[in-house]
PDB file of C-alpha atoms in Angstrom:
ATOM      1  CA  UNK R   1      50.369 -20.873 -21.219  1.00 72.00           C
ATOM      2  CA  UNK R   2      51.270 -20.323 -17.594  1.00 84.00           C
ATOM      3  CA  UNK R   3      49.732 -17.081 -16.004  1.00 84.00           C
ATOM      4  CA  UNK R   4      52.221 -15.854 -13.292  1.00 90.00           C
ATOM      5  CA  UNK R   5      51.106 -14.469  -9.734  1.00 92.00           C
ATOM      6  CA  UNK R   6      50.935 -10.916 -10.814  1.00 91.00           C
ATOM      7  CA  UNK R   7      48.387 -11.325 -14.123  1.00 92.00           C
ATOM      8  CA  UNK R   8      46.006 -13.579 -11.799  1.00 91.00           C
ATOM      9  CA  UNK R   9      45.616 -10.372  -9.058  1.00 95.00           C
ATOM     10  CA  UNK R  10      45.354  -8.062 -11.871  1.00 95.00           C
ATOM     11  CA  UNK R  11      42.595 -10.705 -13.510  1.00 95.00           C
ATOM     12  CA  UNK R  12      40.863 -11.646 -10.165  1.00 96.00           C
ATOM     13  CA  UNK R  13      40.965  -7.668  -8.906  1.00 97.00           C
ATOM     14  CA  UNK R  14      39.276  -6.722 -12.956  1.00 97.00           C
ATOM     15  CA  UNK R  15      36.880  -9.904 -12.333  1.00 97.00           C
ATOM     16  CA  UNK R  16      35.815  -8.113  -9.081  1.00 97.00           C
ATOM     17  CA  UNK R  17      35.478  -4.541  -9.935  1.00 97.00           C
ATOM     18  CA  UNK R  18      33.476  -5.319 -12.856  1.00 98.00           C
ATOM     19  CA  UNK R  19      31.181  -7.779 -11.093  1.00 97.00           C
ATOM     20  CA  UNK R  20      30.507  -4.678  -8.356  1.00 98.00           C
ATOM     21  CA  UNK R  21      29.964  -2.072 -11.416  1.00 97.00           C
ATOM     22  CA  UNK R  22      27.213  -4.633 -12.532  1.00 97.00           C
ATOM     23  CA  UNK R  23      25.448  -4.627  -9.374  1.00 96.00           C
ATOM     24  CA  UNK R  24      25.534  -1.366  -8.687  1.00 96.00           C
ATOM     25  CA  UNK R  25      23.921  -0.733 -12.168  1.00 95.00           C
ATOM     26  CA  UNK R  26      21.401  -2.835 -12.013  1.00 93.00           C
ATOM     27  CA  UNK R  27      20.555  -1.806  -8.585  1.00 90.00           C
ATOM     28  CA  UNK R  28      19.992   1.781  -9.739  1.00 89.00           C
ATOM     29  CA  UNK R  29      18.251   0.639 -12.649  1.00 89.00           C
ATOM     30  CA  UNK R  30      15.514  -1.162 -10.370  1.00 81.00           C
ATOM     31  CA  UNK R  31      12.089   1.169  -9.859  1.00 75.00           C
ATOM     32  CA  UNK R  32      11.636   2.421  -6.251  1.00 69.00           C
ATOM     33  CA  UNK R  33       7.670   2.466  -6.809  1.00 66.00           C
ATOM     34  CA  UNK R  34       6.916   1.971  -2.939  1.00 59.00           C
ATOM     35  CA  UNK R  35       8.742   5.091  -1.682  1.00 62.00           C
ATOM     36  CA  UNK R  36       6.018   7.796  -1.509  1.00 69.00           C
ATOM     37  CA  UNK R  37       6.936  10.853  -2.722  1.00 73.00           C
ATOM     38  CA  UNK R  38       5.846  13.191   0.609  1.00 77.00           C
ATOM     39  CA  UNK R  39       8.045  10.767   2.808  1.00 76.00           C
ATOM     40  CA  UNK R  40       8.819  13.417   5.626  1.00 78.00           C
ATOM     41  CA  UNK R  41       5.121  15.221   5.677  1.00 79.00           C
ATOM     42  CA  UNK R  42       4.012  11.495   6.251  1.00 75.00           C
ATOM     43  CA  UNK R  43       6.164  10.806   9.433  1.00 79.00           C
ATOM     44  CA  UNK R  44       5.143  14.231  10.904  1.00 79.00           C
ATOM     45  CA  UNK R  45       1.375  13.130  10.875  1.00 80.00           C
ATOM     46  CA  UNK R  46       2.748   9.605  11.881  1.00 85.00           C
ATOM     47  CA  UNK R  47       1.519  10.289  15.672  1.00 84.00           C
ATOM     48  CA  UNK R  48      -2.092  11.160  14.295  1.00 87.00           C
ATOM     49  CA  UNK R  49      -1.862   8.018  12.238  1.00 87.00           C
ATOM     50  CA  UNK R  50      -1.489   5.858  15.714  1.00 90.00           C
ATOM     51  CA  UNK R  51      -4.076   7.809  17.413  1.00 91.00           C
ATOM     52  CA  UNK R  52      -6.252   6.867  14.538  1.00 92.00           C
ATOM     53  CA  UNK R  53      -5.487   3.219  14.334  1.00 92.00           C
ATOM     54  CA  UNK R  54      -5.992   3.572  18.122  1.00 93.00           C
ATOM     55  CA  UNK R  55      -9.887   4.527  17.560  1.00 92.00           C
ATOM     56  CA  UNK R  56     -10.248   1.951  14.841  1.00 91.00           C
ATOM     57  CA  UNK R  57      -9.276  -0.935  17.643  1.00 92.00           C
ATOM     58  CA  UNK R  58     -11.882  -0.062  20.095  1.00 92.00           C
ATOM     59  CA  UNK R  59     -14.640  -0.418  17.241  1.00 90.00           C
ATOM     60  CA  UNK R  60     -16.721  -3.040  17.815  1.00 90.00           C
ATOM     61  CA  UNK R  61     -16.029  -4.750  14.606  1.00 90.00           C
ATOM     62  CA  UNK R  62     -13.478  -3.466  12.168  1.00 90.00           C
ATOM     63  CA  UNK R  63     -14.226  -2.461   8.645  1.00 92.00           C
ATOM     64  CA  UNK R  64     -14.449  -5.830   6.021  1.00 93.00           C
ATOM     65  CA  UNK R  65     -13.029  -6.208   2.838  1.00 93.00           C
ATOM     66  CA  UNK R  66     -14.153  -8.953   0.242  1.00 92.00           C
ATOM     67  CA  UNK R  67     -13.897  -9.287  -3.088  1.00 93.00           C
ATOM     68  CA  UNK R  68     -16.723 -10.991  -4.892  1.00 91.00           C
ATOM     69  CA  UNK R  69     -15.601 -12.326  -8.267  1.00 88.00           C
ATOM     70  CA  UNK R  70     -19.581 -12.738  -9.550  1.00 89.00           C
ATOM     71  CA  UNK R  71     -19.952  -9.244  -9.318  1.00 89.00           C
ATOM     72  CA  UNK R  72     -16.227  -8.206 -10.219  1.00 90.00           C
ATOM     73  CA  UNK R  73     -16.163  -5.737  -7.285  1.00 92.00           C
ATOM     74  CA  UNK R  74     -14.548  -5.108  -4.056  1.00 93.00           C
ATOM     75  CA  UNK R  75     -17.201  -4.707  -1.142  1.00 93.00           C
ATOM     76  CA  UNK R  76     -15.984  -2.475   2.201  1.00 94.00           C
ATOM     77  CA  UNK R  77     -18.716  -2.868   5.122  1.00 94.00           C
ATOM     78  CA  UNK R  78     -18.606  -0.513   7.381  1.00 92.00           C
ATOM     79  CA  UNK R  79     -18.905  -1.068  11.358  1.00 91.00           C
ATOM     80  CA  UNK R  80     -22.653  -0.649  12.643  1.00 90.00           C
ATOM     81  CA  UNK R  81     -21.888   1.480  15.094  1.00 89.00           C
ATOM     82  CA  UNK R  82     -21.753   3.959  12.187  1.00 88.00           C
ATOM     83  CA  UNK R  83     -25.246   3.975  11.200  1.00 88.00           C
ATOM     84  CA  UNK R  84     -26.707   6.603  10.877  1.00 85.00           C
ATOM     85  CA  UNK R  85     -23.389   9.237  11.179  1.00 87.00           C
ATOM     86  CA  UNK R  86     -21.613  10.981   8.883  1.00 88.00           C
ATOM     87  CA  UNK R  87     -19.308   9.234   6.927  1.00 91.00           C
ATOM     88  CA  UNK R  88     -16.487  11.074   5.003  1.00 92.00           C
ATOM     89  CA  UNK R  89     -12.379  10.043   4.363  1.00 94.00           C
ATOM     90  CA  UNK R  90     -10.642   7.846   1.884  1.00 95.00           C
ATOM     91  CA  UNK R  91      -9.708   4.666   0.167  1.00 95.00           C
ATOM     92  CA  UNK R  92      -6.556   4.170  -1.250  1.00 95.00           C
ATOM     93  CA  UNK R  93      -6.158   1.215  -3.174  1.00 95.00           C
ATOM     94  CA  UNK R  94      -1.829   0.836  -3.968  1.00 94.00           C
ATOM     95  CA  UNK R  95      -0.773  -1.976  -6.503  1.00 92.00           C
ATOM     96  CA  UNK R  96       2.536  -3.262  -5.052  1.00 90.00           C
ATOM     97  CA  UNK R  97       3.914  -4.141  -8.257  1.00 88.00           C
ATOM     98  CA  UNK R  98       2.876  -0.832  -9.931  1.00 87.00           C
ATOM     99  CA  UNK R  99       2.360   2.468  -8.540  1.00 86.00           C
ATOM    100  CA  UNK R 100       0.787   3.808 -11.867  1.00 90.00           C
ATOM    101  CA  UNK R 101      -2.156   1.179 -11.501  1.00 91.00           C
ATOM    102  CA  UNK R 102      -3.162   3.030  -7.835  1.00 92.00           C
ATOM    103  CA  UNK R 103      -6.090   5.276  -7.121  1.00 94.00           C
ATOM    104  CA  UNK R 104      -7.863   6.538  -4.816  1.00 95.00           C
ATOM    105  CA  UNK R 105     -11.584   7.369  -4.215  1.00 94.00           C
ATOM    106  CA  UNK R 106     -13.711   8.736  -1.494  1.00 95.00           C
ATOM    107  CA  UNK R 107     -16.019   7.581   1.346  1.00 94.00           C
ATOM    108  CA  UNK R 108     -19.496   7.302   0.484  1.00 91.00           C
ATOM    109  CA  UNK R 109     -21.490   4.114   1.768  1.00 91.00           C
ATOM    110  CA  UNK R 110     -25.020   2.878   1.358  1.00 89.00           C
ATOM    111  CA  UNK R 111     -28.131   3.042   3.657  1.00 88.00           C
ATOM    112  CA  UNK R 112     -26.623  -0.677   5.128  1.00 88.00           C
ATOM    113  CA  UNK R 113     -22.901   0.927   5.465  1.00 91.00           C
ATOM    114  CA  UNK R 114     -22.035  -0.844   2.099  1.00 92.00           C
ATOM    115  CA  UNK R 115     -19.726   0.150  -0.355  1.00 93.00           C
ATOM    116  CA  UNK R 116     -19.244  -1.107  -3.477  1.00 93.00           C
ATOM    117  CA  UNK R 117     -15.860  -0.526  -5.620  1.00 92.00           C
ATOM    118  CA  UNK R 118     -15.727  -1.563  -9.186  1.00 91.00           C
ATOM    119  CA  UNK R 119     -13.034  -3.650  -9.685  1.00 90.00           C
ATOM    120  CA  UNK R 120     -13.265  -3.854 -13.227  1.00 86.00           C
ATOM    121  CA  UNK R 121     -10.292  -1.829 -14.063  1.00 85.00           C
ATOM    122  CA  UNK R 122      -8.036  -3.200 -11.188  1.00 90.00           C
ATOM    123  CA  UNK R 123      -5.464  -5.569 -12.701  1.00 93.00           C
ATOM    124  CA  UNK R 124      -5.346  -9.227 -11.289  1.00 92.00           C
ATOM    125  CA  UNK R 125      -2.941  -9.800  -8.414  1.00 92.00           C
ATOM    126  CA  UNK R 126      -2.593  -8.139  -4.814  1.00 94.00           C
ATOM    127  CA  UNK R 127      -4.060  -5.419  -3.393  1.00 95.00           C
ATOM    128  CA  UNK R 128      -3.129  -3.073  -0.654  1.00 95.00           C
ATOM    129  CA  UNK R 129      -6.453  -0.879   0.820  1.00 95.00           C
ATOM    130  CA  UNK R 130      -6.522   1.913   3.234  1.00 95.00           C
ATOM    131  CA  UNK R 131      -8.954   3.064   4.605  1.00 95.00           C
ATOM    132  CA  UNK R 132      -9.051   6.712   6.421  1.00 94.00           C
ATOM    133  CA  UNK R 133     -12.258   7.722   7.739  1.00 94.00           C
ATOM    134  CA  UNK R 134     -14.090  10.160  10.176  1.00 93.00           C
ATOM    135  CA  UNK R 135     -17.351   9.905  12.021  1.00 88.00           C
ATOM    136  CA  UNK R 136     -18.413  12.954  13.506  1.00 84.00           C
ATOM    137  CA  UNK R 137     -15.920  13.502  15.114  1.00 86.00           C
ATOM    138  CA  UNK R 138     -13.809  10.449  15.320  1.00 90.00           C
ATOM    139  CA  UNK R 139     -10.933   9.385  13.028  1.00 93.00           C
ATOM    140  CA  UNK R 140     -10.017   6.211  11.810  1.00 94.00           C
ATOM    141  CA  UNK R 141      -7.579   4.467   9.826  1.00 94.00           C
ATOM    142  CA  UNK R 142      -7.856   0.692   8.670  1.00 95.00           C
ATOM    143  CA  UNK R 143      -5.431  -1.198   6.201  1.00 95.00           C
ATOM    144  CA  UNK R 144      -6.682  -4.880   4.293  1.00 94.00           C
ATOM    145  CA  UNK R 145      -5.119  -6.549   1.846  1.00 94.00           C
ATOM    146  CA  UNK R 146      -6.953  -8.308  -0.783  1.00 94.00           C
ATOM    147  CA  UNK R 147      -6.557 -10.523  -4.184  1.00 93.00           C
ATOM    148  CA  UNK R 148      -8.550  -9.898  -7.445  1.00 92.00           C
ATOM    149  CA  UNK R 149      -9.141 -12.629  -9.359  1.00 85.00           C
TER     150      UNK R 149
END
C-alpha cells in the first residue's frame, strides 16, 4: 500500500502530538518532594540565612558530622569555642528521595559538645543535615551531607 504525502503529515503531526501529551503527563505525574511548602517566607529570611552562614565561617572549626555504623548513630560535634554557652536551634535531617522520611529535632549537646542522633529509624541512602543554632547571642547555620549505611 502506498501512503500519499497528505496521510504521512497527518501520521507524523498524530505521532508528535501524542508523543508531547505523554511527556507532559508523565511530567505532572512526577512528585515535587524538594519544593518546600513556605517557599516565599524562606527567601524573605534568606538575608538572615547569609548573615548566619557568615558567623558559622569565622568559627574556628565548623560543626562535624559522622556517622558511626557500630553504634548505628549519627554524631554532630560541636565547635569548642562553645563550651560552656548556651546551646539552643535545630537539626533538620531531609531524605532527598522522600520528604515523608524527614524530621527534625532540637539542639541539645553533651558536657563534651556531643550529640548523638539515633539513626536507627533513618532509611539507608543519603542524607541532607542542617544545622541552625544560637550561642548567646550568635546565630549559625551549617549544612553536611552524610550516608547511612
Amino acid at each position: 500500500m502506498r501512503i500519499n504525502w497528505g496521510t504521512g503529515i497527518t501520521i507524523t503531526f498524530s505521532l508528535f502530538a501524542a508523543g508531547m501529551l505523554s511527556l507532559v503527563w508523565l511530567c505532572v505525574q512526577q512528585p515535587q518532594d524538594l519544593v518546600s511548602v513556605d517557599y516565599y517566607n524562606r527567601e524573605i529570611a534568606f538575608q538572615q540565612q547569609i548573615n548566619k552562614t557568615s558567623n558559622t565561617l569565622e568559627l574556628l572549626q565548623p560543626l562535624q558530622f559522622n556517622y558511626d555504623a557500630a553504634t548505628h548513630s549519627v554524631i554532630i560535634l560541636f565547635p569548642p569555642e562553645m563550651k560552656g554557652k548556651s546551646l539552643s536551634g535545630a537539626l533538620q535531617f531531609f531524605k532527598p528521595d522522600n520528604a515523608a522520611l524527614d524530621f527534625e529535632i532540637p539542639v541539645h549537646p553533651d558536657q563534651s559538645l556531643g550529640q548523638l542522633v539515633d539513626a536507627g529509624k533513618m532509611k539507608n541512602g543519603l542524607w541532607h543535615i542542617k544545622a541552625d543554632w544560637k550561642s548567646d547571642e550568635n546565630s549559625f547555620y551549617q549544612e553536611a551531607s552524610i550516608v547511612i549505611k
